Amino acid sequence: MIKKNRDIYIIFSIFILFFIVNIVYLSLGWLDLWGNGLGIITGAAFTLAMYSFLYKDNPVFKIAENLFVGVAMGYWIVITWFNILKPDVFETLIVPIFKDTGKAPQFTILFPTLLGIFMLLRFSKKLAWLSRWSFAFIVGLGAGITIPNFIHAFILKQLTFDSLFSTSIPVSINNFLVLLGVVSVLIYFFFSVEHKGVVGGVSVIGVWFLMIAFGASFGYTVMARMSLLIGRIQFLIRDWLGLLQ
Amino acid sequence: MIERLINIDRRFIFLLVAMAVTIPLLAKFNLPVRATKDVESIYYKIDSLPKNSHILIAFDYDPASKEELQPMADALLHHCYRKDIKVVGMTLNPGGTGLAVSAIESIGKEYGKTKGTDFVFLGYKTGVELVMINMGENIFSAFPEDFHGNATIDLPVLNGIDSLEDFDYVVDLASGSSIEAWIAFGKEKYGFDLGAGCTAVIGPDMYPFLQSKQLNGLMSGLRGAAEYEILIDRESTAVAGMSPQSVVHVLVVLFVLFGNTMYFMSKRKR
């Protein structure tokens, strides 16, 4: 009970502090409410609300999280309407049917539109079977387009290399390492032969390559996550608090 | 004592990370950033393009990756406008429209560029691979109107452009798997030069495409953006973010060493 009260006091104190800071900044004219000030204050509030989760899960975080999902979905719907549904379906098929726009309605659009509507019928128990037509079309089309292009771009192109030995020694060493890495990792994942003797030795080299690759991925992931934090803190201390120029 | 250190409150670690980011930003100390060959390849490619060449920039990211990819987009746009290159923007991510249109138009304004004549933002289309194939056949069929509803066929900025192969250079700024799609369905099919910028998370997966020359250059994460800012001699948010980045990396290495030392010490004690 004492702990719960302490959490409420902490959240309430931060809220009051945030309110005071904004009032001071607005009254001193450091933030222009009707310029970009309202957007900055809202952004700062939501940034702090999101990071409040690091202390503990709390209602402020939950509100911000749900608002983020809702706003993002609303934005996606508006963009999809104005960029796709309105120009490609509404104005080319539906409007010309009911109004003389000087353009004939494009009935070919009916086919993809219907397939799109069929996908939404998964919500109906009686008509859900129609969605399989849409999925069958997507899977068939996707496989037909993707398989030959992927084989060409990601397998055949990756298999070709000019020469193992280059005029530059570092490039030759790099080429050799790439070849060694690919072969040893493939042997590590080849389970039809027992990993003993030469095969066992090469598969151990493969494990080393895998560990180095995982380490590189981890390093890059840390960099990515920290970049997001740096960006948010830059926003708070530069755009909101004006401590940085 | 060891047990206490192993079970340290995770919030203490968060606090140290926050301090490691905030203090270098406020102290404004700069560590040197040197451009790598992969980022230079993009810079030199754009720098070698003659006036009025056409570049297509795909803003395939949303606000969740803004901190890493928007500085790249800004730096690229500054470079293109300085070189009087015509910029055509588009996105395959609906969340990217706002970021893309504001960057293209606000930076274009700084250089006195005109919408529709010097730059255009085509907007968002769904379908990823199908959009690329459609653009490869006929760009006006894929995007009959730009983001603001103007007929693309009438836009002077697209004079001389019929399909993807007419672009002098294409750059994909991606937070997802769109770079692979641009390689398979764009570069390999229509033969244009392709550069890419991506989040650091997917950076390691992109290096094989550099070696196979399917990408001519790569900017990876905030560091890639900082390197490009250095190359165009316009240090901004990405360069400012590199000092805290380095401090935090040192801190993470210390955490890893500390965690492992404590683990082995506690094991020996048992």
Short mmCIF file of C-alpha atoms in Angstrom, two decimals:
data_model
loop_
_atom_site.label_atom_id
_atom_site.label_comp_id
_atom_site.label_asym_id
_atom_site.label_seq_id
_atom_site.Cartn_x
_atom_site.Cartn_y
_atom_site.Cartn_z
CA MET A 1 0.00 0.00 0.00
CA ILE A 2 2.85 2.38 0.97
CA LYS A 3 4.69 1.48 -2.24
CA LYS A 4 1.56 2.10 -4.34
CA ASN A 5 1.07 5.49 -2.70
CA ARG A 6 4.72 6.34 -3.36
CA ASP A 7 4.28 5.55 -7.07
CA ILE A 8 1.18 7.77 -7.23
CA TYR A 9 3.09 10.61 -5.54
CA ILE A 10 6.00 10.23 -8.00
CA ILE A 11 3.71 10.31 -11.07
CA PHE A 12 1.73 13.22 -9.64
CA SER A 13 4.94 15.18 -8.81
CA ILE A 14 6.29 14.69 -12.35
CA PHE A 15 2.95 15.84 -13.76
CA ILE A 16 3.02 19.00 -11.62
CA LEU A 17 6.67 19.66 -12.54
CA PHE A 18 5.88 19.24 -16.24
CA PHE A 19 2.92 21.61 -15.89
CA ILE A 20 5.03 24.26 -14.08
CA VAL A 21 7.87 24.06 -16.64
CA ASN A 22 5.43 24.58 -19.51
CA ILE A 23 3.64 27.46 -17.78
CA VAL A 24 7.02 29.17 -17.12
CA TYR A 25 8.20 28.63 -20.71
CA LEU A 26 4.89 29.86 -22.18
CA SER A 27 4.69 32.90 -19.93
CA LEU A 28 8.30 33.87 -20.70
CA GLY A 29 7.62 33.45 -24.42
CA TRP A 30 10.22 30.68 -24.84
CA LEU A 31 7.47 28.48 -26.28
CA ASP A 32 4.82 29.81 -28.63
CA LEU A 33 1.61 27.89 -27.85
CA TRP A 34 -0.13 28.71 -31.12
CA GLY A 35 3.02 28.40 -33.23
CA ASN A 36 4.73 25.04 -32.79
CA GLY A 37 4.59 25.16 -28.97
CA LEU A 38 1.48 23.03 -28.61
CA GLY A 39 2.99 20.32 -30.80
CA ILE A 40 6.27 20.41 -28.86
CA ILE A 41 4.52 20.24 -25.47
CA THR A 42 2.36 17.34 -26.66
CA GLY A 43 5.44 15.57 -28.04
CA ALA A 44 7.36 16.12 -24.79
CA ALA A 45 4.40 14.87 -22.72
CA PHE A 46 4.09 11.68 -24.76
CA THR A 47 7.85 11.08 -24.79
CA LEU A 48 7.96 11.32 -20.99
CA ALA A 49 4.81 9.19 -20.70
CA MET A 50 6.40 6.46 -22.82
CA TYR A 51 9.67 6.48 -20.86
CA SER A 52 7.73 6.37 -17.57
CA PHE A 53 7.38 2.64 -18.28
CA LEU A 54 11.09 2.27 -17.44
CA TYR A 55 10.22 3.14 -13.85
CA LYS A 56 7.12 0.97 -13.71
CA ASP A 57 4.05 0.09 -15.76
CA ASN A 58 1.54 2.85 -15.04
CA PRO A 59 -1.75 4.36 -16.32
CA VAL A 60 0.00 7.34 -17.97
CA PHE A 61 2.07 4.95 -20.10
CA LYS A 62 -1.04 2.92 -20.96
CA ILE A 63 -2.93 6.05 -22.11
CA ALA A 64 0.02 7.19 -24.25
CA GLU A 65 0.47 3.71 -25.71
CA ASN A 66 -3.20 3.40 -26.68
CA LEU A 67 -3.28 6.91 -28.09
CA PHE A 68 -0.18 6.19 -30.18
CA VAL A 69 -1.75 3.06 -31.68
CA GLY A 70 -5.04 4.87 -32.32
CA VAL A 71 -3.47 7.95 -33.89
CA ALA A 72 -1.14 5.82 -36.06
CA MET A 73 -4.05 3.72 -37.29
CA GLY A 74 -6.16 6.81 -37.99
CA TYR A 75 -3.27 8.34 -39.96
CA TRP A 76 -2.81 5.14 -41.97
CA ILE A 77 -6.52 5.02 -42.83
CA VAL A 78 -6.57 8.66 -44.00
CA ILE A 79 -3.40 8.20 -46.10
CA THR A 80 -4.73 4.97 -47.61
CA TRP A 81 -8.02 6.67 -48.50
CA PHE A 82 -6.46 9.74 -50.13
CA ASN A 83 -3.57 7.90 -51.85
CA ILE A 84 -5.21 4.66 -52.93
CA LEU A 85 -8.95 4.19 -52.42
CA LYS A 86 -10.08 7.68 -53.52
CA PRO A 87 -7.97 8.07 -56.70
CA ASP A 88 -7.86 4.39 -57.73
CA VAL A 89 -11.36 3.16 -56.82
CA PHE A 90 -13.76 5.96 -55.87
CA GLU A 91 -12.89 8.48 -58.60
CA THR A 92 -12.23 5.98 -61.39
CA LEU A 93 -15.02 3.48 -60.78
CA ILE A 94 -17.78 4.76 -58.48
CA VAL A 95 -18.04 8.48 -59.33
CA PRO A 96 -18.24 8.00 -63.14
CA ILE A 97 -21.12 5.51 -62.69
CA PHE A 98 -23.33 8.11 -60.97
CA LYS A 99 -21.99 11.34 -62.43
CA ASP A 100 -20.92 12.50 -65.89
CA THR A 101 -17.22 13.20 -65.40
CA GLY A 102 -16.31 12.83 -69.06
CA LYS A 103 -14.54 9.56 -68.24
CA ALA A 104 -15.98 6.06 -68.60
CA PRO A 105 -16.05 3.99 -65.40
CA GLN A 106 -13.16 1.52 -65.31
CA PHE A 107 -14.91 -1.75 -64.57
CA THR A 108 -11.62 -3.69 -64.51
CA ILE A 109 -11.07 -2.20 -61.06
CA LEU A 110 -14.06 -4.21 -59.83
CA PHE A 111 -11.96 -7.39 -59.74
CA PRO A 112 -9.23 -6.22 -57.30
CA THR A 113 -11.83 -4.26 -55.30
CA LEU A 114 -13.95 -7.36 -54.82
CA LEU A 115 -10.90 -9.41 -53.84
CA GLY A 116 -10.10 -6.75 -51.26
CA ILE A 117 -13.65 -6.82 -49.87
CA PHE A 118 -13.54 -10.64 -49.75
CA MET A 119 -10.55 -10.45 -47.40
CA LEU A 120 -12.65 -8.51 -44.91
CA LEU A 121 -15.32 -11.23 -45.01
CA ARG A 122 -13.21 -13.32 -42.64
CA PHE A 123 -15.20 -11.58 -39.92
CA SER A 124 -18.37 -13.31 -41.16
CA LYS A 125 -18.74 -17.02 -40.33
CA LYS A 126 -21.02 -17.61 -43.33
CA LEU A 127 -18.95 -15.79 -45.95
CA ALA A 128 -15.42 -16.33 -44.61
CA TRP A 129 -14.78 -18.93 -47.33
CA LEU A 130 -14.71 -16.15 -49.93
CA SER A 131 -11.53 -14.73 -48.35
CA ARG A 132 -9.70 -17.89 -49.50
CA TRP A 133 -10.09 -16.70 -53.10
CA SER A 134 -8.26 -13.50 -52.23
CA PHE A 135 -5.53 -15.34 -50.35
CA ALA A 136 -5.16 -17.88 -53.16
CA PHE A 137 -4.75 -15.02 -55.65
CA ILE A 138 -2.20 -13.23 -53.44
CA VAL A 139 -0.17 -16.37 -52.72
CA GLY A 140 -0.20 -17.44 -56.39
CA LEU A 141 0.73 -14.00 -57.70
CA GLY A 142 3.30 -13.47 -54.95
CA ALA A 143 5.01 -16.81 -55.56
CA GLY A 144 5.01 -16.32 -59.33
CA ILE A 145 6.60 -12.89 -59.11
CA THR A 146 8.89 -13.49 -56.17
CA ILE A 147 10.49 -16.90 -56.77
CA PRO A 148 12.29 -16.20 -60.09
CA ASN A 149 13.34 -12.69 -59.03
CA PHE A 150 14.60 -13.82 -55.64
CA ILE A 151 16.55 -16.76 -57.11
CA HIS A 152 18.21 -14.39 -59.57
CA ALA A 153 18.89 -11.53 -57.15
CA PHE A 154 19.70 -13.32 -53.91
CA ILE A 155 21.19 -16.67 -54.94
CA LEU A 156 22.71 -16.49 -58.42
CA LYS A 157 24.03 -12.94 -58.02
CA GLN A 158 25.52 -13.78 -54.63
CA LEU A 159 27.26 -16.84 -56.06
CA THR A 160 29.17 -14.87 -58.67
CA PHE A 161 32.40 -13.20 -57.67
CA ASP A 162 35.21 -11.89 -59.84
CA SER A 163 38.14 -13.80 -58.40
CA LEU A 164 39.30 -15.14 -55.07
CA PHE A 165 42.60 -13.37 -55.55
CA SER A 166 42.68 -9.66 -56.18
CA THR A 167 45.57 -7.26 -56.83
CA SER A 168 44.91 -5.85 -53.36
CA ILE A 169 45.99 -8.12 -50.48
CA PRO A 170 43.24 -6.95 -48.03
CA VAL A 171 40.56 -7.62 -50.67
CA SER A 172 41.99 -11.11 -51.32
CA ILE A 173 41.99 -11.83 -47.56
CA ASN A 174 38.40 -10.56 -47.33
CA ASN A 175 37.31 -12.75 -50.27
CA PHE A 176 38.94 -15.76 -48.63
CA LEU A 177 37.24 -15.02 -45.29
CA VAL A 178 33.83 -14.70 -46.97
CA LEU A 179 34.35 -18.04 -48.73
CA LEU A 180 35.55 -19.70 -45.53
CA GLY A 181 32.64 -18.22 -43.56
CA VAL A 182 29.98 -19.35 -46.02
CA VAL A 183 31.38 -22.89 -46.38
CA SER A 184 32.02 -23.44 -42.66
CA VAL A 185 28.59 -22.14 -41.56
CA LEU A 186 26.88 -24.30 -44.20
CA ILE A 187 28.82 -27.34 -42.95
CA TYR A 188 27.80 -26.50 -39.36
CA PHE A 189 24.14 -26.69 -40.42
CA PHE A 190 24.68 -29.92 -42.42
CA PHE A 191 23.47 -32.59 -40.03
CA SER A 192 23.54 -35.64 -42.34
CA VAL A 193 27.22 -36.23 -41.49
CA GLU A 194 28.49 -36.60 -37.93
CA HIS A 195 30.51 -33.54 -36.85
CA LYS A 196 33.81 -35.40 -36.28
CA GLY A 197 37.31 -35.06 -37.67
CA VAL A 198 37.66 -32.56 -40.55
CA VAL A 199 33.89 -31.88 -40.69
CA GLY A 200 33.86 -31.24 -36.93
CA GLY A 201 36.82 -28.86 -37.20
CA VAL A 202 35.26 -26.89 -40.05
CA SER A 203 31.91 -26.71 -38.23
CA VAL A 204 33.69 -25.23 -35.18
CA ILE A 205 35.05 -22.50 -37.49
CA GLY A 206 31.43 -22.03 -38.63
CA VAL A 207 30.34 -21.54 -35.00
CA TRP A 208 32.99 -18.82 -34.62
CA PHE A 209 31.72 -17.05 -37.72
CA LEU A 210 28.15 -17.29 -36.39
CA MET A 211 29.18 -15.85 -33.01
CA ILE A 212 30.99 -12.94 -34.69
CA ALA A 213 27.91 -12.30 -36.86
CA PHE A 214 25.60 -12.35 -33.81
CA GLY A 215 27.98 -9.99 -32.01
CA ALA A 216 27.95 -7.56 -34.94
CA SER A 217 24.13 -7.72 -35.05
CA PHE A 218 23.96 -7.08 -31.30
CA GLY A 219 26.30 -4.08 -31.61
CA TYR A 220 24.24 -2.62 -34.44
CA THR A 221 21.00 -3.23 -32.50
CA VAL A 222 22.41 -1.39 -29.47
CA MET A 223 23.39 1.46 -31.80
CA ALA A 224 19.87 1.56 -33.30
CA ARG A 225 18.09 1.59 -29.95
CA MET A 226 20.44 4.20 -28.53
CA SER A 227 19.93 6.36 -31.63
CA LEU A 228 16.21 6.43 -30.86
CA LEU A 229 16.92 7.44 -27.26
CA ILE A 230 19.43 10.09 -28.39
CA GLY A 231 16.85 11.50 -30.82
CA ARG A 232 14.21 11.76 -28.12
CA ILE A 233 16.58 13.35 -25.60
CA GLN A 234 17.76 15.79 -28.29
CA PHE A 235 14.10 16.68 -28.81
CA LEU A 236 13.50 17.19 -25.08
CA ILE A 237 16.55 19.31 -24.32
CA ARG A 238 16.68 21.21 -27.63
CA ASP A 239 13.13 21.66 -28.93
CA TRP A 240 11.27 21.60 -25.61
CA LEU A 241 13.66 22.98 -22.99
CA GLY A 242 15.78 25.01 -25.40
CA LEU A 243 19.03 24.02 -23.64
CA LEU A 244 20.72 23.19 -26.95
CA GLN A 245 20.89 25.25 -30.11
CA MET B 1 27.88 -8.10 -1.89
CA ILE B 2 28.22 -9.96 -5.23
CA GLU B 3 24.63 -11.16 -4.98
CA ARG B 4 23.50 -7.60 -4.36
CA LEU B 5 25.40 -6.35 -7.41
CA ILE B 6 24.00 -9.14 -9.61
CA ASN B 7 20.46 -8.27 -8.53
CA ILE B 8 20.98 -4.54 -8.98
CA ASP B 9 17.78 -2.58 -9.73
CA ARG B 10 17.48 -2.31 -13.53
CA ARG B 11 16.30 1.30 -13.10
CA PHE B 12 19.79 2.18 -11.92
CA ILE B 13 21.11 0.99 -15.31
CA PHE B 14 18.44 3.04 -17.15
CA LEU B 15 19.48 6.10 -15.15
CA LEU B 16 23.15 5.61 -16.08
CA VAL B 17 22.23 5.23 -19.77
CA ALA B 18 20.10 8.40 -19.65
CA MET B 19 23.01 10.27 -18.07
CA ALA B 20 25.46 8.86 -20.64
CA VAL B 21 23.26 10.33 -23.38
CA THR B 22 22.31 13.64 -21.79
CA ILE B 23 25.68 14.78 -20.38
CA PRO B 24 27.64 14.54 -23.68
CA LEU B 25 24.81 16.39 -25.47
CA LEU B 26 24.87 19.22 -22.92
CA ALA B 27 28.67 19.26 -22.63
CA LYS B 28 28.87 19.48 -26.45
CA PHE B 29 32.09 17.55 -26.82
CA ASN B 30 32.70 16.22 -30.28
CA LEU B 31 34.43 13.03 -31.27
CA PRO B 32 35.82 12.78 -34.81
CA VAL B 33 33.55 11.12 -37.39
CA ARG B 34 35.25 9.83 -40.51
CA ALA B 35 33.26 8.86 -43.61
CA THR B 36 33.55 5.22 -44.65
CA LYS B 37 33.88 3.94 -48.21
CA ASP B 38 30.27 2.71 -48.32
CA VAL B 39 28.85 6.15 -47.48
CA GLU B 40 31.36 7.92 -49.72
CA SER B 41 30.14 5.81 -52.67
CA ILE B 42 26.67 7.38 -52.36
CA TYR B 43 28.13 10.86 -51.93
CA TYR B 44 30.45 10.59 -54.95
CA LYS B 45 27.68 9.09 -57.11
CA ILE B 46 25.37 12.05 -56.40
CA ASP B 47 28.25 14.49 -56.68
CA SER B 48 29.12 13.17 -60.13
CA LEU B 49 25.59 13.64 -61.51
CA PRO B 50 25.21 16.58 -63.91
CA LYS B 51 22.69 19.40 -63.33
CA ASN B 52 19.03 18.50 -63.87
CA SER B 53 19.68 14.77 -63.42
CA HIS B 54 16.88 12.85 -61.76
CA ILE B 55 17.14 11.08 -58.42
CA LEU B 56 14.40 8.94 -56.91
CA ILE B 57 14.36 8.81 -53.11
CA ALA B 58 12.09 6.20 -51.53
CA PHE B 59 11.20 7.20 -47.96
CA ASP B 60 10.29 3.70 -46.82
CA TYR B 61 10.15 4.36 -43.09
CA ASP B 62 7.81 5.79 -40.50
CA PRO B 63 8.17 7.93 -37.35
CA ALA B 64 9.39 4.92 -35.34
CA SER B 65 12.68 5.08 -37.31
CA LYS B 66 12.71 8.83 -37.79
CA GLU B 67 15.71 9.44 -35.51
CA GLU B 68 17.99 7.33 -37.69
CA LEU B 69 16.61 7.87 -41.19
CA GLN B 70 15.37 11.46 -41.25
CA PRO B 71 18.90 12.91 -40.82
CA MET B 72 19.96 10.76 -43.80
CA ALA B 73 17.04 12.06 -45.86
CA ASP B 74 17.82 15.66 -44.89
CA ALA B 75 21.52 15.30 -45.77
CA LEU B 76 20.72 13.65 -49.12
CA LEU B 77 18.20 16.37 -49.99
CA HIS B 78 20.64 19.17 -49.13
CA HIS B 79 23.24 17.55 -51.38
CA CYS B 80 20.78 17.06 -54.28
CA TYR B 81 19.37 20.60 -54.12
CA ARG B 82 22.87 22.09 -53.92
CA LYS B 83 23.79 20.18 -57.08
CA ASP B 84 20.55 21.23 -58.86
CA ILE B 85 19.42 17.63 -59.15
CA LYS B 86 15.71 17.05 -59.62
CA VAL B 87 14.27 15.12 -56.70
CA VAL B 88 11.40 12.66 -57.01
CA GLY B 89 10.17 11.29 -53.68
CA MET B 90 7.83 8.42 -52.93
CA THR B 91 7.06 5.99 -50.11
CA LEU B 92 5.91 2.43 -49.73
CA ASN B 93 5.09 3.03 -46.06
CA PRO B 94 1.94 5.03 -45.26
CA GLY B 95 3.56 6.33 -42.07
CA GLY B 96 6.37 7.90 -44.10
CA THR B 97 4.29 10.43 -46.04
CA GLY B 98 4.35 13.26 -43.49
CA LEU B 99 8.09 12.97 -42.85
CA ALA B 100 8.90 12.76 -46.56
CA VAL B 101 6.75 15.65 -47.74
CA SER B 102 7.95 17.97 -44.98
CA ALA B 103 11.64 17.17 -45.69
CA ILE B 104 11.39 17.49 -49.48
CA GLU B 105 9.39 20.72 -49.39
CA SER B 106 11.01 22.55 -46.47
CA ILE B 107 14.59 21.87 -47.60
CA GLY B 108 13.59 22.65 -51.22
CA LYS B 109 12.30 26.01 -50.01
CA GLU B 110 15.68 26.78 -48.38
CA TYR B 111 17.32 26.46 -51.81
CA GLY B 112 14.56 28.35 -53.65
CA LYS B 113 13.35 25.25 -55.47
CA THR B 114 9.86 25.05 -56.96
CA LYS B 115 7.35 22.29 -56.29
CA GLY B 116 6.55 20.40 -59.50
CA THR B 117 9.54 21.86 -61.36
CA ASP B 118 12.51 20.95 -59.17
CA PHE B 119 10.98 18.36 -56.87
CA VAL B 120 7.86 16.29 -56.44
CA PHE B 121 6.56 13.92 -53.81
CA LEU B 122 4.51 11.19 -55.47
CA GLY B 123 2.99 9.92 -52.23
CA TYR B 124 2.25 6.42 -51.01
CA LYS B 125 1.23 3.34 -52.95
CA THR B 126 0.51 -0.07 -51.52
CA GLY B 127 1.87 -3.28 -52.98
CA VAL B 128 5.68 -2.88 -52.63
CA GLU B 129 6.95 -5.26 -55.37
CA LEU B 130 3.97 -4.57 -57.63
CA VAL B 131 4.50 -0.81 -57.31
CA MET B 132 8.13 -1.25 -58.38
CA ILE B 133 7.18 -3.39 -61.37
CA ASN B 134 4.47 -0.87 -62.30
CA MET B 135 6.96 2.00 -62.00
CA GLY B 136 9.38 0.02 -64.13
CA GLU B 137 6.76 -0.25 -66.87
CA ASN B 138 5.34 3.27 -66.63
CA ILE B 139 5.75 5.70 -63.75
CA PHE B 140 2.62 7.68 -64.71
CA SER B 141 0.52 4.53 -64.48
CA ALA B 142 1.88 3.78 -61.00
CA PHE B 143 1.44 7.37 -59.82
CA PRO B 144 -1.15 9.18 -61.98
CA GLU B 145 -1.26 11.96 -59.37
CA ASP B 146 1.31 13.31 -56.93
CA PHE B 147 0.71 13.61 -53.16
CA HIS B 148 -1.12 16.92 -53.65
CA GLY B 149 -3.40 15.60 -56.39
CA ASN B 150 -1.62 17.16 -59.41
CA ALA B 151 -1.52 15.05 -62.59
CA THR B 152 2.05 13.71 -62.80
CA ILE B 153 2.04 13.72 -66.61
CA ASP B 154 1.91 17.56 -66.53
CA LEU B 155 4.77 18.03 -64.04
CA PRO B 156 7.96 19.52 -65.57
CA VAL B 157 10.09 17.75 -62.95
CA LEU B 158 9.23 14.42 -64.61
CA ASN B 159 10.21 15.51 -68.13
CA GLY B 160 12.37 12.76 -69.60
CA ILE B 161 11.18 10.18 -67.08
CA ASP B 162 8.94 7.35 -68.21
CA SER B 163 10.03 4.50 -66.01
CA LEU B 164 12.49 3.49 -63.33
CA GLU B 165 15.35 2.96 -65.79
CA ASP B 166 15.28 6.67 -66.67
CA PHE B 167 16.41 7.69 -63.18
CA ASP B 168 20.09 8.54 -62.84
CA TYR B 169 20.16 7.25 -59.30
CA VAL B 170 17.75 5.64 -56.84
CA VAL B 171 18.18 5.71 -53.05
CA ASP B 172 16.00 3.69 -50.71
CA LEU B 173 15.81 4.83 -47.08
CA ALA B 174 14.37 1.82 -45.33
CA SER B 175 13.33 0.63 -41.91
CA GLY B 176 12.08 -2.72 -43.18
CA SER B 177 12.72 -5.17 -45.98
CA SER B 178 12.16 -2.74 -48.85
CA ILE B 179 15.86 -2.63 -49.82
CA GLU B 180 15.75 -6.32 -50.80
CA ALA B 181 12.59 -5.61 -52.80
CA TRP B 182 14.24 -2.65 -54.56
CA ILE B 183 17.18 -4.93 -55.44
CA ALA B 184 15.11 -7.87 -56.71
CA PHE B 185 12.29 -6.01 -58.45
CA GLY B 186 13.98 -2.69 -59.24
CA LYS B 187 17.73 -2.75 -59.73
CA GLU B 188 18.00 -6.28 -61.16
CA LYS B 189 15.03 -5.84 -63.50
CA TYR B 190 15.57 -2.30 -64.72
CA GLY B 191 19.32 -1.85 -64.22
CA PHE B 192 19.57 1.51 -62.42
CA ASP B 193 22.19 2.37 -59.82
CA LEU B 194 20.87 1.80 -56.30
CA GLY B 195 22.10 3.20 -52.99
CA ALA B 196 20.51 2.58 -49.61
CA GLY B 197 20.16 3.97 -46.12
CA CYS B 198 18.81 1.77 -43.38
CA THR B 199 18.37 1.46 -39.64
CA ALA B 200 21.36 -0.01 -37.80
CA VAL B 201 19.34 -3.12 -36.93
CA ILE B 202 19.14 -4.24 -40.58
CA GLY B 203 22.57 -2.82 -41.51
CA PRO B 204 24.53 -6.11 -41.14
CA ASP B 205 22.04 -7.90 -43.43
CA MET B 206 22.74 -5.41 -46.22
CA TYR B 207 26.53 -5.86 -46.44
CA PRO B 208 26.36 -8.91 -48.76
CA PHE B 209 24.62 -6.69 -51.33
CA LEU B 210 27.53 -4.25 -51.25
CA GLN B 211 30.01 -7.00 -52.03
CA SER B 212 27.88 -8.26 -54.92
CA LYS B 213 27.62 -4.64 -56.13
CA GLN B 214 23.82 -4.81 -56.02
CA LEU B 215 24.06 -1.72 -53.83
CA ASN B 216 26.59 0.94 -54.79
CA GLY B 217 26.67 2.40 -51.27
CA LEU B 218 25.11 2.04 -47.84
CA MET B 219 24.38 4.36 -44.94
CA SER B 220 23.69 2.36 -41.81
CA GLY B 221 22.03 3.90 -38.78
CA LEU B 222 22.79 7.24 -37.16
CA ARG B 223 26.49 6.77 -37.90
CA GLY B 224 25.78 6.54 -41.64
CA ALA B 225 23.77 9.77 -41.44
CA ALA B 226 26.57 11.48 -39.47
CA GLU B 227 29.13 10.43 -42.08
CA TYR B 228 26.99 11.90 -44.86
CA GLU B 229 26.59 15.14 -42.90
CA ILE B 230 30.40 15.34 -42.63
CA LEU B 231 30.76 14.75 -46.38
CA ILE B 232 28.35 17.54 -47.33
CA ASP B 233 29.96 19.77 -44.68
CA ARG B 234 26.71 20.38 -42.84
CA GLU B 235 26.94 18.98 -39.33
CA SER B 236 23.51 18.56 -37.77
CA THR B 237 21.57 16.21 -35.47
CA ALA B 238 23.34 13.03 -36.59
CA VAL B 239 26.85 14.36 -35.89
CA ALA B 240 25.63 15.79 -32.57
CA GLY B 241 24.29 12.36 -31.70
CA MET B 242 27.58 10.53 -32.26
CA SER B 243 29.26 11.63 -29.00
CA PRO B 244 26.49 10.25 -26.75
CA GLN B 245 26.41 7.20 -29.01
CA SER B 246 30.11 6.52 -28.33
CA VAL B 247 29.74 7.13 -24.58
CA VAL B 248 26.75 4.77 -24.37
CA HIS B 249 28.64 2.10 -26.31
CA VAL B 250 31.51 2.29 -23.83
CA LEU B 251 28.95 2.04 -21.02
CA VAL B 252 27.32 -1.04 -22.61
CA VAL B 253 30.75 -2.71 -22.96
CA LEU B 254 31.40 -1.96 -19.28
CA PHE B 255 28.00 -3.42 -18.37
CA VAL B 256 28.80 -6.59 -20.33
CA LEU B 257 32.21 -6.93 -18.63
CA PHE B 258 30.72 -6.15 -15.22
CA GLY B 259 27.87 -8.64 -15.67
CA ASN B 260 30.19 -11.42 -16.79
CA THR B 261 32.73 -10.76 -14.02
CA MET B 262 30.02 -10.81 -11.37
CA TYR B 263 28.54 -14.00 -12.85
CA PHE B 264 31.86 -15.87 -12.79
CA MET B 265 32.71 -14.57 -9.32
CA SER B 266 29.35 -15.74 -7.93
CA LYS B 267 29.83 -19.14 -9.62
CA ARG B 268 33.26 -19.56 -8.02
CA LYS B 269 31.84 -18.61 -4.64
CA ARG B 270 29.19 -21.31 -4.93
#
